[in-house]
Coordinates of C-alpha atoms in Angstrom, one line a residue:
X1 CA 0.0 0.0 0.0
X2 CA 1.3 3.4 -1.0
X3 CA 0.8 6.1 1.7
X4 CA 0.5 8.7 -1.1
X5 CA -2.8 7.1 -2.0
X6 CA -4.3 8.6 1.1
X7 CA -4.3 12.1 -0.4
X8 CA -8.0 13.1 -0.7
X9 CA -9.0 9.4 -0.2
X10 CA -12.5 8.6 1.1
X11 CA -14.2 5.3 1.9
X12 CA -17.6 3.8 0.9
X13 CA -19.9 2.6 3.7
X14 CA -21.8 -0.7 3.5
X15 CA -25.0 1.2 3.1
X16 CA -23.7 3.2 0.2
X17 CA -22.4 0.1 -1.5
X18 CA -25.8 -1.7 -0.9
X19 CA -24.5 -5.2 -1.5
X20 CA -27.3 -7.7 -2.0
X21 CA -29.8 -5.1 -3.2
X22 CA -30.8 -3.5 -6.4
X23 CA -30.4 0.0 -4.9
X24 CA -28.1 2.3 -6.8
X25 CA -24.5 2.5 -5.5
X26 CA -23.8 5.8 -3.7
X27 CA -20.1 5.5 -3.0
X28 CA -18.2 8.8 -3.2
X29 CA -16.0 9.3 -6.2
X30 CA -13.0 9.7 -3.9
X31 CA -13.4 6.2 -2.7
X32 CA -12.7 4.7 -6.2
X33 CA -9.2 3.2 -6.4
X34 CA -9.4 1.3 -9.6
X35 CA -11.5 -0.6 -12.2
X36 CA -12.8 -4.1 -12.6
X37 CA -13.5 -6.1 -15.8
X38 CA -15.3 -9.5 -15.8
X39 CA -15.5 -11.5 -19.1
X40 CA -18.0 -14.4 -19.1
X41 CA -19.0 -16.7 -21.9
X42 CA -22.7 -16.2 -21.1
X43 CA -22.5 -12.5 -22.2
X44 CA -21.3 -11.1 -25.5
X45 CA -19.3 -8.3 -23.8
X46 CA -17.5 -8.0 -20.4
X47 CA -19.0 -6.4 -17.4
X48 CA -17.1 -3.3 -16.2
X49 CA -17.1 -1.3 -13.0
X50 CA -15.2 0.2 -10.1
X51 CA -13.1 -0.8 -7.2
X52 CA -14.1 1.1 -4.1
X53 CA -12.3 1.4 -0.8
X54 CA -14.7 0.0 1.8
X55 CA -15.2 1.7 5.2
X56 CA -12.6 0.4 7.7
X57 CA -13.8 -1.8 10.5
X58 CA -11.8 -2.5 13.7
X59 CA -11.1 -6.1 12.8
X60 CA -11.0 -5.5 9.0
X61 CA -9.5 -2.1 8.2
X62 CA -8.6 -2.6 4.6
X63 CA -11.7 -3.6 2.6
X64 CA -12.4 -3.7 -1.1
X65 CA -15.8 -3.3 -2.8
X66 CA -16.0 -4.5 -6.4
X67 CA -18.9 -3.5 -8.6
X68 CA -19.3 -4.6 -12.3
X69 CA -22.3 -4.0 -14.4
X70 CA -23.7 -4.5 -17.9
X71 CA -26.7 -5.8 -19.8
X72 CA -29.0 -4.8 -16.9
X73 CA -26.9 -6.9 -14.5
X74 CA -24.8 -5.8 -11.5
X75 CA -22.3 -7.8 -9.5
X76 CA -21.2 -6.6 -6.1
X77 CA -18.3 -8.3 -4.3
X78 CA -16.8 -7.5 -0.9
X79 CA -13.2 -8.5 -0.1
X80 CA -10.5 -7.9 2.5
X81 CA -6.8 -7.0 2.2
X82 CA -4.5 -7.9 5.0
X83 CA -0.9 -6.6 5.0
X84 CA 1.9 -8.5 6.7
X85 CA 2.7 -6.3 9.8
X86 CA 6.4 -6.8 9.2
X87 CA 6.8 -6.6 5.5
X88 CA 3.6 -5.0 4.2
X89 CA 3.0 -7.8 1.7
X90 CA -0.7 -7.9 0.8
X91 CA -3.1 -10.8 0.8
X92 CA -6.5 -10.1 -0.7
X93 CA -9.4 -12.4 -0.1
X94 CA -12.9 -12.6 -1.7
X95 CA -15.2 -15.2 -0.2
X96 CA -18.6 -16.4 -1.6
X97 CA -18.2 -15.2 -5.1
X98 CA -21.2 -16.0 -7.3
X99 CA -21.4 -19.3 -9.2
X100 CA -21.0 -17.7 -12.6
X101 CA -18.4 -18.9 -15.1
X102 CA -15.9 -16.3 -16.2
X103 CA -12.9 -16.4 -18.5
X104 CA -11.1 -13.2 -17.3
X105 CA -11.5 -11.4 -14.0
X106 CA -9.3 -8.2 -14.1
X107 CA -8.6 -5.7 -11.3
X108 CA -6.8 -2.6 -12.4
X109 CA -5.6 -0.4 -9.4
X110 CA -5.1 3.3 -10.0
X111 CA -1.6 4.5 -10.8
X112 CA -0.4 8.0 -11.4
X113 CA 0.7 10.5 -8.8
X114 CA -1.4 9.0 -6.0
X115 CA -1.0 5.3 -7.0
X116 CA -2.7 2.8 -4.7
X117 CA 0.3 0.4 -4.7
X118 CA 4.0 0.7 -4.7
X119 CA 6.6 -1.7 -6.1
X120 CA 9.3 -3.1 -3.9
X121 CA 12.3 -0.9 -3.3
X122 CA 14.7 -3.7 -4.3
X123 CA 15.0 -4.8 -7.9
X124 CA 14.4 -8.4 -9.0
X125 CA 11.6 -10.9 -9.5
X126 CA 8.3 -10.1 -7.8
X127 CA 6.0 -13.1 -7.4
X128 CA 2.3 -13.1 -6.8
X129 CA 0.7 -16.3 -5.6
X130 CA -3.0 -17.3 -5.4
X131 CA -5.4 -19.9 -4.2
X132 CA -8.6 -20.3 -6.2
X133 CA -11.1 -22.6 -4.5
X134 CA -13.8 -24.2 -6.7
X135 CA -17.4 -24.9 -5.7
X136 CA -16.8 -28.6 -6.7
X137 CA -14.8 -29.3 -3.6
X138 CA -11.8 -30.2 -5.7
X139 CA -8.4 -28.9 -4.4
X140 CA -7.7 -25.2 -4.9
X141 CA -5.8 -24.1 -8.0
X142 CA -2.6 -22.1 -7.1
X143 CA -1.5 -20.2 -10.2
X144 CA 1.4 -17.7 -9.8
X145 CA 2.6 -14.7 -11.7
X146 CA 6.0 -13.1 -11.8
X147 CA 7.1 -9.7 -13.0
X148 CA 10.5 -8.0 -12.7
X149 CA 11.1 -4.8 -10.8
X150 CA 13.8 -3.0 -12.7
X151 CA 15.4 0.4 -12.9
X152 CA 13.2 2.0 -15.5
X153 CA 10.2 -0.2 -16.2
X154 CA 11.9 -1.4 -19.4
X155 CA 14.3 -4.0 -18.1
X156 CA 17.1 -1.5 -17.1
X157 CA 19.8 -2.9 -14.8
X158 CA 19.5 -1.9 -11.2
X159 CA 22.5 -0.2 -9.5
X160 CA 23.0 -0.7 -5.7
X161 CA 20.3 1.2 -3.8
X162 CA 21.9 4.6 -3.0
X163 CA 21.6 6.6 0.2
X164 CA 22.3 10.2 -0.5
X165 CA 19.6 12.2 1.3
X166 CA 19.1 16.0 1.3
X167 CA 19.8 18.0 4.4
X168 CA 19.0 21.6 5.3
X169 CA 19.0 23.3 8.7
X170 CA 19.2 26.8 10.2
X171 CA 17.5 29.6 11.9
X172 CA 15.2 32.0 10.1
X173 CA 16.9 35.1 11.6
X174 CA 20.7 34.7 12.0
X175 CA 21.4 37.9 13.9
X176 CA 23.8 37.1 16.7
X177 CA 22.2 36.4 20.1
X178 CA 18.7 36.9 18.7
X179 CA 15.7 34.5 19.1
X180 CA 14.7 32.8 15.9
X181 CA 12.8 29.7 14.8
X182 CA 15.0 26.8 13.9
X183 CA 14.1 24.4 11.1
X184 CA 15.7 21.1 10.0
X185 CA 14.6 19.1 7.0
X186 CA 15.8 15.7 5.6
X187 CA 14.6 14.7 2.2
X188 CA 14.7 11.4 0.4
X189 CA 14.0 10.8 -3.3
X190 CA 12.3 7.7 -4.6
X191 CA 14.5 4.7 -5.0
X192 CA 16.8 5.9 -2.2
X193 CA 17.5 3.7 0.8
X194 CA 15.1 4.2 3.7
X195 CA 15.9 6.6 6.6
X196 CA 16.1 4.8 9.9
X197 CA 17.9 7.1 12.4
X198 CA 18.8 10.8 12.6
X199 CA 21.3 12.5 14.8
X200 CA 21.9 16.3 14.7
X201 CA 24.8 18.3 16.1
X202 CA 24.1 21.9 16.7
X203 CA 26.9 24.5 16.5
X204 CA 28.2 25.9 19.8
X205 CA 26.0 28.8 21.0
X206 CA 22.8 27.7 19.2
X207 CA 20.8 26.9 22.3
X208 CA 17.3 26.9 23.7
X209 CA 16.0 28.9 26.7
X210 CA 15.2 25.8 28.8
X211 CA 14.2 27.9 31.8
X212 CA 11.2 29.3 29.8
X213 CA 9.5 26.0 29.1
X214 CA 8.1 23.4 31.5
X215 CA 9.3 19.8 30.9
X216 CA 6.9 17.1 29.9
X217 CA 6.9 14.1 32.3
X218 CA 8.1 10.6 31.2
X219 CA 4.7 9.0 31.2
X220 CA 3.0 11.7 29.3
X221 CA 5.9 11.9 26.8
X222 CA 5.7 8.1 26.2
X223 CA 1.9 8.4 25.6
X224 CA 2.1 11.6 23.5
X225 CA -0.2 13.4 25.9
X226 CA 2.2 16.2 27.0
X227 CA 0.5 19.5 28.1
X228 CA 0.5 22.4 25.6
X229 CA 2.8 24.5 27.7
X230 CA 5.7 22.0 27.1
X231 CA 5.4 22.4 23.3
X232 CA 8.4 23.9 21.5
X233 CA 7.6 23.2 17.9
X234 CA 6.1 21.2 15.1
X235 CA 7.3 18.1 13.2
X236 CA 5.9 17.2 9.8
X237 CA 6.6 14.1 7.7
X238 CA 5.8 13.1 4.1
X239 CA 5.7 9.5 3.1
X240 CA 5.0 7.3 0.2
X241 CA 6.2 6.6 -3.4
X242 CA 5.6 9.0 -6.3
X243 CA 5.4 12.7 -6.7
X244 CA 2.7 13.3 -4.1
X245 CA 3.7 11.8 -0.8
X246 CA 1.2 12.0 2.0
X247 CA 1.8 14.7 4.7
X248 CA 1.2 14.6 8.4
X249 CA 2.3 16.8 11.3
X250 CA 2.3 16.9 15.0
X251 CA 3.6 18.8 18.0
X252 CA 7.2 18.6 19.4
X253 CA 7.4 18.7 23.2
X254 CA 10.4 19.4 25.6
X255 CA 10.8 16.6 28.1
X256 CA 13.0 15.8 31.0
X257 CA 15.9 13.3 31.0
X258 CA 15.7 10.7 28.3
X259 CA 18.2 8.1 26.9
X260 CA 20.9 9.1 29.4
X261 CA 20.7 12.7 28.4
X262 CA 19.5 15.6 30.7
X263 CA 16.7 16.7 28.3
X264 CA 14.7 15.2 25.5
X265 CA 12.1 15.8 22.8
X266 CA 8.8 13.9 22.3
X267 CA 7.2 14.1 18.8
X268 CA 3.6 13.0 18.6
X269 CA 2.0 12.6 15.2
X270 CA -1.6 11.4 14.9
X271 CA -1.7 9.2 11.8
X272 CA -5.0 10.2 10.2
X273 CA -4.7 9.1 6.6
X274 CA -7.9 9.5 4.5
X275 CA -10.5 7.3 6.3
X276 CA -7.9 5.5 8.4
X277 CA -7.0 6.3 12.0
X278 CA -3.7 4.5 12.5
X279 CA -3.1 5.9 16.0
X280 CA -0.5 8.2 17.3
X281 CA 3.1 7.7 16.4
X282 CA 5.6 8.7 19.2
X283 CA 9.2 9.4 18.4
X284 CA 11.6 10.3 21.3
X285 CA 14.9 12.0 21.1
X286 CA 17.7 12.6 23.6
X287 CA 19.3 16.0 23.9
X288 CA 23.0 15.7 25.0
X289 CA 25.1 18.7 26.1
X290 CA 28.8 18.6 25.2
X291 CA 30.9 19.0 28.4
X292 CA 33.5 21.1 26.6
X293 CA 31.7 23.7 24.6
X294 CA 28.0 23.0 25.5
X295 CA 26.9 22.3 22.0
X296 CA 23.8 20.2 21.7
X297 CA 23.5 16.8 20.0
X298 CA 19.9 15.5 19.4
X299 CA 19.8 11.7 18.9
X300 CA 16.4 10.4 17.7
X301 CA 15.1 6.9 18.3
X302 CA 14.7 4.7 15.3
X303 CA 12.0 6.1 13.0
X304 CA 9.0 3.9 12.3
X305 CA 9.2 2.0 9.0
X306 CA 5.8 0.4 8.9
X307 CA 2.5 1.3 10.5
X308 CA -0.3 -1.2 10.7
X309 CA 1.1 -3.0 7.7
X310 CA 1.7 0.1 5.6
X311 CA 5.4 0.7 4.7
X312 CA 5.8 4.4 5.3
X313 CA 8.7 5.0 2.9
X314 CA 9.5 8.4 4.6
X315 CA 10.3 11.0 2.0
X316 CA 10.7 14.1 4.1
X317 CA 11.2 14.7 7.8
X318 CA 11.0 18.3 9.1
X319 CA 11.3 19.6 12.6
X320 CA 10.6 23.2 13.3
X321 CA 11.4 24.5 16.8
X322 CA 9.4 27.7 16.6
X323 CA 8.3 28.6 20.1
X324 CA 8.8 32.3 20.6
X325 CA 11.7 33.2 22.8
X326 CA 13.1 29.7 22.9
X327 CA 15.9 29.1 20.3
X328 CA 18.6 31.8 20.2
X329 CA 21.7 32.2 18.0
X330 CA 25.4 32.2 19.0
X331 CA 27.2 35.4 19.7
X332 CA 30.2 34.3 17.6
X333 CA 30.1 35.2 14.0
X334 CA 32.7 32.7 12.8
X335 CA 31.8 30.1 10.2
X336 CA 30.0 27.2 11.9
X337 CA 28.0 24.2 10.7
X338 CA 25.0 22.2 11.7
X339 CA 26.0 18.5 11.3
X340 CA 24.0 15.4 11.1
X341 CA 24.4 11.6 10.9
X342 CA 21.8 9.8 8.8
X343 CA 21.5 6.0 9.1
X344 CA 19.7 3.8 6.6
X345 CA 17.7 0.7 7.5
X346 CA 20.6 -1.5 6.3
X347 CA 23.1 0.4 8.4
X348 CA 24.5 2.7 5.7
X349 CA 25.7 6.0 7.2
X350 CA 25.7 9.4 5.6
X351 CA 27.3 12.4 7.2
X352 CA 25.7 15.6 6.3
X353 CA 26.3 19.3 7.1
X354 CA 24.6 22.6 6.6
X355 CA 26.7 25.9 6.9
X356 CA 25.7 28.3 9.7
X357 CA 27.1 31.7 10.5
X358 CA 25.5 34.4 12.7
X359 CA 25.6 38.0 11.7
X360 CA 25.9 41.4 13.4
X361 CA 28.2 40.3 16.3
X362 CA 30.0 43.7 16.2
X363 CA 26.7 45.4 17.2
X364 CA 26.5 43.4 20.5
X365 CA 27.6 45.2 23.6
X366 CA 30.3 43.7 25.9
X367 CA 30.7 45.0 29.4
X368 CA 31.5 42.2 31.8
X369 CA 32.8 43.1 35.3
X370 CA 35.3 41.1 37.2
X371 CA 35.9 41.5 41.0
X372 CA 38.1 39.6 43.4
X373 CA 38.4 39.1 47.1
X374 CA 41.4 37.7 49.0
X375 CA 41.3 36.1 52.5
X376 CA 43.7 38.0 54.7
X377 CA 44.1 35.1 57.1
X378 CA 47.0 33.3 55.3
X379 CA 49.3 30.7 56.8
X380 CA 51.9 28.2 55.9
X381 CA 49.5 25.4 57.0
X382 CA 46.4 26.6 55.0
X383 CA 47.8 28.8 52.3
X384 CA 45.9 31.7 50.8
X385 CA 42.4 32.1 49.5
X386 CA 41.0 34.0 46.5
X387 CA 37.4 34.4 45.2
X388 CA 36.8 35.8 41.7
X389 CA 33.4 36.9 40.5
X390 CA 32.5 37.7 36.9
X391 CA 29.2 39.4 36.2
X392 CA 27.6 40.4 32.9
X393 CA 24.2 41.8 31.9
X394 CA 22.0 39.7 29.6
X395 CA 21.8 40.6 25.9
X396 CA 25.5 41.0 25.4
X397 CA 28.2 39.0 23.5
X398 CA 29.1 36.0 25.6
X399 CA 32.5 35.6 27.1
X400 CA 35.1 33.7 25.1
X401 CA 38.1 33.8 27.4
X402 CA 39.3 35.2 30.7
X403 CA 42.9 35.8 31.7
X404 CA 44.2 37.1 35.1
X405 CA 47.7 38.0 36.3
X406 CA 47.9 37.4 40.0
X407 CA 50.0 39.8 42.2
X408 CA 53.4 38.5 43.2
X409 CA 52.2 38.0 46.8
X410 CA 49.9 35.3 45.6
X411 CA 51.7 32.3 44.3
X412 CA 50.9 28.6 43.5
X413 CA 51.2 26.4 46.5
X414 CA 54.0 23.9 45.9
X415 CA 52.5 21.0 47.9
X416 CA 49.2 21.3 46.1
X417 CA 50.8 21.5 42.6
X418 CA 52.9 18.4 43.2
X419 CA 49.8 16.6 44.5
X420 CA 47.7 17.4 41.4
X421 CA 45.5 14.5 40.2
X422 CA 46.6 12.5 37.2
X423 CA 44.6 13.3 34.1
X424 CA 43.6 9.6 33.6
X425 CA 42.3 9.4 37.1
X426 CA 40.4 12.6 36.8
X427 CA 38.7 11.6 33.5
X428 CA 37.7 8.2 34.9
X429 CA 36.3 9.5 38.2
X430 CA 36.9 13.1 39.5
X431 CA 35.7 12.1 43.0
X432 CA 38.9 10.0 43.2
X433 CA 40.9 13.3 43.2
X434 CA 39.9 14.5 46.7
X435 CA 43.4 15.5 47.5
X436 CA 43.6 17.8 44.4
X437 CA 40.3 19.5 45.1
X438 CA 41.2 23.2 45.4
X439 CA 37.8 25.0 45.4
X440 CA 34.4 25.4 44.0
X441 CA 32.7 27.1 41.1
X442 CA 29.2 28.3 40.4
X443 CA 27.5 29.9 37.3
X444 CA 24.1 31.4 36.8
X445 CA 22.6 31.5 33.3
X446 CA 19.2 32.6 32.1
X447 CA 19.1 29.4 30.0
X448 CA 18.5 27.2 33.1
X449 CA 16.2 27.5 36.1
X450 CA 18.9 27.1 38.7
X451 CA 22.6 27.8 38.8
X452 CA 25.3 25.2 38.1
X453 CA 28.0 24.5 40.6
X454 CA 30.6 22.0 41.5
X455 CA 34.2 21.3 42.6
X456 CA 37.5 22.6 41.1
X457 CA 40.5 20.3 40.8
X458 CA 44.1 20.7 40.0
X459 CA 44.9 18.1 37.2
X460 CA 48.4 17.1 36.1
X461 CA 49.2 16.3 32.5
X462 CA 52.0 14.4 30.7
X463 CA 53.5 17.7 29.7
X464 CA 53.3 21.2 31.1
X465 CA 51.9 22.6 34.3
X466 CA 48.7 21.4 35.9
X467 CA 45.3 22.8 34.8
X468 CA 42.4 24.1 36.8
X469 CA 39.4 21.9 36.0
X470 CA 36.1 23.5 37.1
X471 CA 33.1 21.1 36.9
X472 CA 29.8 22.8 36.5
X473 CA 27.0 20.4 37.4
X474 CA 23.2 20.6 37.8
X475 CA 20.0 19.6 36.0
X476 CA 21.8 16.6 34.6
X477 CA 24.5 18.7 33.0
X478 CA 28.3 18.3 33.4
X479 CA 30.3 21.1 32.0
X480 CA 34.1 21.1 32.3
X481 CA 35.9 24.4 32.1
X482 CA 39.6 24.1 31.8
X483 CA 42.0 26.8 32.9
X484 CA 45.7 27.0 32.2
X485 CA 48.4 28.0 34.7
X486 CA 51.6 29.8 33.7
X487 CA 54.5 31.2 35.7
X488 CA 55.7 34.5 34.4
X489 CA 58.3 37.0 35.4
X490 CA 55.6 39.2 37.0
X491 CA 53.7 36.4 38.7
X492 CA 51.2 33.7 38.3
X493 CA 48.9 33.8 35.2
X494 CA 45.7 31.8 34.9
X495 CA 43.6 31.7 31.8
X496 CA 40.3 30.1 30.8
X497 CA 41.0 30.0 27.0
X498 CA 37.7 28.6 25.8
X499 CA 34.5 29.5 27.6
X500 CA 31.3 28.1 26.0
X501 CA 29.2 30.5 24.0
X502 CA 26.5 30.6 26.7
X503 CA 25.0 33.6 28.4
X504 CA 26.4 33.7 32.0
X505 CA 25.1 36.5 34.3
X506 CA 27.3 35.5 37.3
X507 CA 30.4 33.2 37.5
X508 CA 32.1 32.7 40.8
X509 CA 35.4 30.8 41.3
X510 CA 36.3 30.3 44.9
X511 CA 39.8 29.0 45.8
X512 CA 39.7 29.0 49.7
X513 CA 42.3 28.5 52.3
X514 CA 42.8 25.0 53.6
X515 CA 45.1 21.9 53.5
X516 CA 44.8 21.7 49.7
X517 CA 44.6 25.4 48.9
X518 CA 45.7 26.3 45.3
X519 CA 47.5 29.5 46.4
X520 CA 50.1 30.5 49.0
X521 CA 51.2 33.9 50.3
X522 CA 54.4 33.7 52.3
X523 CA 54.3 37.5 53.0
X524 CA 50.6 37.7 53.5
X525 CA 48.1 39.8 51.6
X526 CA 47.2 42.3 54.2
X527 CA 48.6 45.8 53.8
X528 CA 49.3 47.5 50.5
X529 CA 47.0 47.5 47.5
X530 CA 46.7 44.2 45.5
X531 CA 46.0 44.6 41.8
X532 CA 45.2 41.8 39.3
X533 CA 45.5 42.8 35.6
X534 CA 42.6 41.2 33.8
X535 CA 41.7 40.6 30.1
X536 CA 38.2 39.4 29.1
X537 CA 37.5 38.7 25.4
X538 CA 34.0 38.2 24.0
X539 CA 32.8 35.7 21.5
X540 CA 32.5 38.7 19.1
X541 CA 36.2 39.6 19.6
X542 CA 35.5 42.6 21.8
X543 CA 38.1 43.0 24.5
X544 CA 38.0 44.4 28.1
X545 CA 41.2 45.2 30.0
X546 CA 41.0 46.2 33.6
X547 CA 43.2 46.4 36.6
X548 CA 41.1 44.4 39.1
X549 CA 41.6 45.6 42.6
X550 CA 41.6 42.7 45.1
X551 CA 39.6 43.5 48.2
X552 CA 41.2 41.8 51.2
X553 CA 39.0 40.5 54.0
X554 CA 39.8 39.2 57.5
X555 CA 42.8 41.4 58.1
X556 CA 41.2 43.6 60.7
X557 CA 43.5 46.3 62.2
X558 CA 47.1 45.6 62.8
X559 CA 49.8 47.9 64.1
X560 CA 52.8 47.3 62.0
X561 CA 55.3 49.5 63.9
X562 CA 55.5 52.5 66.1
X563 CA 58.1 55.0 67.3
X564 CA 58.2 58.0 69.7
X565 CA 60.2 61.1 69.3
X566 CA 59.8 63.8 71.9
X567 CA 56.1 64.5 72.4
X568 CA 55.0 62.9 69.1
X569 CA 54.4 59.1 68.4
X570 CA 54.3 57.7 64.9
X571 CA 52.1 54.6 64.4
X572 CA 51.8 52.7 61.1
X573 CA 48.5 50.7 61.0
X574 CA 47.5 48.1 58.4
X575 CA 43.8 48.4 57.4
X576 CA 41.8 46.2 55.1
X577 CA 39.0 48.5 54.1
X578 CA 37.9 52.1 53.7
X579 CA 36.5 54.2 56.6
X580 CA 37.5 56.5 59.3
X581 CA 40.5 55.5 61.4
X582 CA 40.4 56.8 65.0
X583 CA 43.1 56.8 67.7
X584 CA 42.1 57.6 71.3
X585 CA 44.1 57.5 74.5
X586 CA 44.4 59.4 77.8
X587 CA 47.0 62.1 77.6
X588 CA 46.9 62.0 73.8
X589 CA 45.1 64.3 71.4
X590 CA 42.2 62.5 69.6
X591 CA 43.3 61.7 66.0
X592 CA 41.0 60.9 63.0
X593 CA 42.0 60.0 59.5
X594 CA 39.8 59.1 56.6
X595 CA 40.9 56.0 54.8
X596 CA 39.8 55.5 51.1
X597 CA 41.3 52.0 50.6
X598 CA 43.0 49.1 52.3
X599 CA 46.8 49.3 53.0
X600 CA 49.2 50.9 55.5
X601 CA 48.1 54.1 57.1
X602 CA 50.5 56.4 59.1
X603 CA 49.2 58.3 62.1
X604 CA 51.0 61.1 64.0
X605 CA 49.8 61.1 67.7
X606 CA 50.7 64.1 69.9
X607 CA 50.6 64.4 73.6
X608 CA 47.8 66.7 74.9
X609 CA 48.7 69.6 77.2
X610 CA 48.0 67.5 80.3
X611 CA 50.0 64.7 78.8
X612 CA 52.9 67.0 78.1
X613 CA 52.9 68.2 81.7
X614 CA 52.8 64.7 83.0
X615 CA 55.6 63.7 80.6
X616 CA 57.7 66.6 81.9
X617 CA 57.2 65.7 85.5
X618 CA 58.1 62.0 84.9
X619 CA 61.1 62.9 82.8
X620 CA 62.4 65.0 85.8
X621 CA 61.9 62.0 88.0
X622 CA 63.6 59.8 85.5
X623 CA 60.5 57.9 84.8
X624 CA 58.8 57.0 81.5
X625 CA 55.3 57.9 80.4
X626 CA 53.3 54.8 79.3
X627 CA 50.3 55.4 77.1
X628 CA 47.9 52.7 75.8
X629 CA 46.3 53.9 72.6
X630 CA 43.1 52.3 71.1
X631 CA 42.6 52.4 67.3
X632 CA 39.2 51.8 65.7
X633 CA 38.0 51.4 62.1
X634 CA 34.3 50.8 62.2
X635 CA 33.8 47.6 64.2
X636 CA 37.6 46.7 64.0
X637 CA 39.8 47.4 67.0
X638 CA 43.5 47.3 67.8
X639 CA 45.7 48.7 70.6
X640 CA 49.3 49.7 71.1
X641 CA 51.4 50.6 74.1
X642 CA 53.5 53.8 73.5
X643 CA 56.5 54.7 75.7
X644 CA 57.5 58.4 75.9
X645 CA 61.0 58.5 77.4

């Protein structure tokens, strides 16, 4: 049976056919699928008529009504056609035919653009068998007939069945970072091998706003009953031989985890073909996310080849993801490609590709901001800590790389570097690298409903220095960001060379103090300004250079040194933040100084008049004047004993 025959097809009811009566036949013209001719020796000329498609019944879906008339006579026969559910081979049966002699009984099924039948895909002999049972009770006759399926209908030799399908894919609007419908189409010409499986590889940065769409549950996805709010697009198929394949379409839903992937698609197409309701066909697909660059790979389950005995012979498969505000373009305008792997029913594989290139990247703004905080409580036992935060508004070019030059006071901790996890161990099981875990990472993206986060490891390689491997995990995703480490003449450099083309509103890398800290600071980080030269490059090539000031926390107030000369004491105080530094003591003048940044602050403390008089009396008595001064900066407090000789 050729699915293309369903175009405009109708069926004839039993009442319209009126078998067993002399009532006129009222079958609709669109139910006619061929002609019948019966030659009998009792009449001078053959009887002629029409083959009608009978109305389907639950236990007998494919029925034939034959009507032949002439000489005031009419013969009406009802038969059944049963296709093999695995191969589609047809068996037609007519029982209780009238006891009338005939010499020729000819059924001619309609051909042309919407032919009722289709020849086998493979060339070679095609054999039809029969069993003709006589009324005499004698054994049935079993005549056969053979015709040859060839290349051109005239005996042409058949080459091997090719598998060179058409493939197109892309977004309707290719402006960088913009939302746009995405459409993918696979086409197959007649006489091509049949398509069985489809896998599509999206270019990096061509993603969907998963946070904007609820996910269909597993049971509803399997049944094709997903709610409308999970719909992301439409799939359409065309099937059948000839120039007019039959078209069907149905919704595409976003689902939760499927086939080992964090997300999936469910395509549900109701197969209503002419008068036939062949049920709902469900095709599932897994959406994998690459751990390196976050590109998507969509692996569809095997496509159906036969449905209730009808070989589908898929000619075209189109998937349009057209939900508004869902699919968006990369922010890189370099030449990319949408790749695919097409697999035939015999296992033949065809690799396909469609070029893809976003436009207008230069028009995208790029204003990320990076800030850093260092832990002032450093030690030989626990090393040093550093937290780096990168923030960026939505609607900009995404970040491609980040490079920072640490100040000389922050260096790599030797014991941690030598204890870096072996690459093979890390790739096999990161949890086996507990001794090389140096921190945590988190990232917030509008693509997902919740931030991603995970551990950071120091990983050793066969050559070169270890790398920082940051594992972003959550919602079934596992993204690995790899950062290089270099020792330069001006200090330690760390660079994340290739950041996925994904919008990130906040990224936090925390390398805390502890027994396996990544950093050390033998001279501490309190006192003096710490600056970290930073370079951030966007996916569109835009560049931001900034001198990132590292805010130091946990230092409090610390008196570095003090000296006394005459009636004046000089005190050098280390502060970690801005504010008003106050010095108070009995016999000293109150001293205030406004501090604008962390570092070392020098105060000049003078004896008050009463203090000077007391100092003079004690000096005459060869005694020293001891003064305890209290220093405050907000809630921070320190003290120092000053001795005036």
